[in-house]
Structure formats: structure tokens, C-alpha cells
Amino acid sequence: MLAAYLVDAYADRLFSARAEPAADVLEFREGLAGASPALAAIFDLVAGRAQLVTEAVAVPLADYGKLGVEDFMVSLYNGHTVQRLRIAGADGGRQDVHEVLAAAMLGLVPPRTA
């Protein structure tokens, strides 16, 4: 949650640092969320419209080589599943929180101009 709060706070910081005349911070955040679904998921999480859940996720046998030793051992004894921290959205969708955080951080980086 700390990482999610920091991403959320950074969006406000970006708004404050803009050289443009003051506008509505909510419109700015809505624009960021529209451009990055991952950032929208983090905004929902921080606002309480989504929640963090720990749940068992199935691991296909083909992906066993990608697992660390700890996850491999857990999956052997838990029916080929491992525990993962996920974002449970209001629509019932589930997303891996670490993947969403990584994508959300990229959504806060302005595109580079050559």
C-alpha cells in the first residue's frame, strides 16, 4: 500500500509542478488515469474503490521453470498454486499488484522528445 500511496502522491506532485496555469487537479488525474489503465487501478486502490487481496493463483506446469525455489515448493503442496497479492477491482477483475505498480510508474513518466 505504501508504494501505491507514493505513486498516487506523485501524480499530485506532477500537477503542482506544471508550468501551465492552474487547472483542476481532478481533471488532471482523470487524464492520467485515462492514459494509463494501471495508474487508474492504483488511483482506485488508494481511493478505496478497489482492495488488495491475497489469493491462490494457478501456475501452469510450463511456467514452473520461472518460479523461485520457495514458490516452487509452495506450489507442489498447494495443488500447483502460489499466493499472490492482487488488486481486486470493483468490476471483479484481478490484477497482480506488482505488475500494476510497475506499469503505473511508467504512466507517470512524461514521454521523451528527441
XYZ file of C-alpha atoms in Angstrom:
114
model
C 0.000 0.000 0.000
C 2.882 2.364 0.697
C 4.058 2.070 -2.902
C 0.506 2.721 -4.127
C 0.227 5.804 -1.904
C 3.557 7.101 -3.192
C 2.506 6.661 -6.832
C -0.770 8.434 -6.061
C 1.028 11.307 -4.300
C 3.476 11.658 -7.181
C 0.578 12.293 -9.555
C -0.406 15.256 -7.370
C 3.183 16.436 -7.370
C 3.253 16.348 -11.158
C 0.143 18.511 -11.175
C 1.751 21.046 -8.824
C 4.960 21.200 -10.870
C 3.282 22.023 -14.180
C 4.183 25.330 -15.818
C 0.654 25.736 -17.160
C -1.897 27.882 -15.360
C -3.740 26.199 -12.523
C -6.480 23.840 -13.578
C -8.477 21.234 -11.762
C -6.372 18.521 -10.114
C -9.197 16.010 -10.540
C -9.287 16.607 -14.295
C -5.509 16.203 -14.417
C -5.691 12.906 -12.525
C -8.550 11.750 -14.758
C -6.363 12.439 -17.788
C -3.510 10.424 -16.305
C -5.877 7.566 -15.481
C -7.315 7.648 -18.996
C -3.843 7.330 -20.490
C -2.735 4.512 -18.172
C -5.102 1.741 -17.038
C -2.524 0.695 -14.447
C -2.474 4.189 -12.986
C -6.276 4.159 -12.911
C -6.128 0.901 -10.923
C -3.733 2.481 -8.404
C -5.971 5.558 -8.066
C -8.921 3.214 -7.430
C -6.950 1.268 -4.842
C -5.918 4.379 -2.923
C -9.427 5.848 -3.127
C -10.935 2.661 -1.705
C -12.786 1.646 -4.872
C -10.554 -1.443 -5.081
C -8.775 -3.500 -2.468
C -5.697 -5.665 -2.006
C -6.328 -9.371 -1.634
C -4.050 -12.352 -1.189
C -5.210 -15.284 -3.232
C -4.023 -18.537 -4.712
C -3.079 -18.292 -8.372
C -2.626 -21.380 -10.535
C 0.811 -21.914 -12.055
C 0.826 -23.774 -15.371
C 3.344 -26.615 -15.441
C 5.090 -24.944 -18.382
C 5.908 -21.956 -16.122
C 7.462 -23.981 -13.308
C 10.964 -23.186 -14.548
C 10.313 -19.477 -13.925
C 9.413 -19.979 -10.260
C 11.837 -19.379 -7.434
C 12.597 -22.315 -5.170
C 10.211 -21.029 -2.479
C 7.270 -20.622 -4.858
C 8.040 -23.968 -6.466
C 7.884 -25.764 -3.121
C 4.675 -23.963 -2.134
C 3.055 -24.870 -5.440
C 3.916 -28.553 -5.026
C 1.986 -28.754 -1.777
C -0.884 -26.459 -2.778
C -2.205 -28.000 -5.952
C 0.040 -26.072 -8.364
C -0.926 -22.686 -6.896
C 1.050 -19.880 -5.234
C -0.114 -16.980 -3.106
C -0.082 -13.605 -4.852
C -1.033 -10.107 -3.768
C -3.594 -8.794 -6.231
C -5.814 -5.784 -6.756
C -9.492 -6.699 -6.669
C -11.334 -4.088 -8.701
C -14.936 -3.007 -8.271
C -15.748 -4.844 -11.517
C -14.489 -8.125 -10.026
C -11.288 -8.140 -12.066
C -7.988 -9.199 -10.520
C -4.513 -7.885 -11.346
C -1.092 -8.653 -9.892
C -0.234 -5.623 -7.764
C 3.487 -5.677 -8.599
C 2.844 -5.625 -12.341
C 0.284 -2.839 -11.939
C 2.660 -0.729 -9.827
C 5.442 -1.089 -12.397
C 3.127 -0.068 -15.242
C 1.644 2.796 -13.200
C 5.093 4.236 -12.551
C 5.737 4.231 -16.293
C 2.432 6.084 -16.728
C 3.827 8.917 -14.613
C 6.956 9.367 -16.723
C 6.468 12.007 -19.406
C 7.341 10.841 -22.923
C 10.807 11.853 -24.082
C 11.147 14.160 -27.019
C 14.034 13.660 -29.402
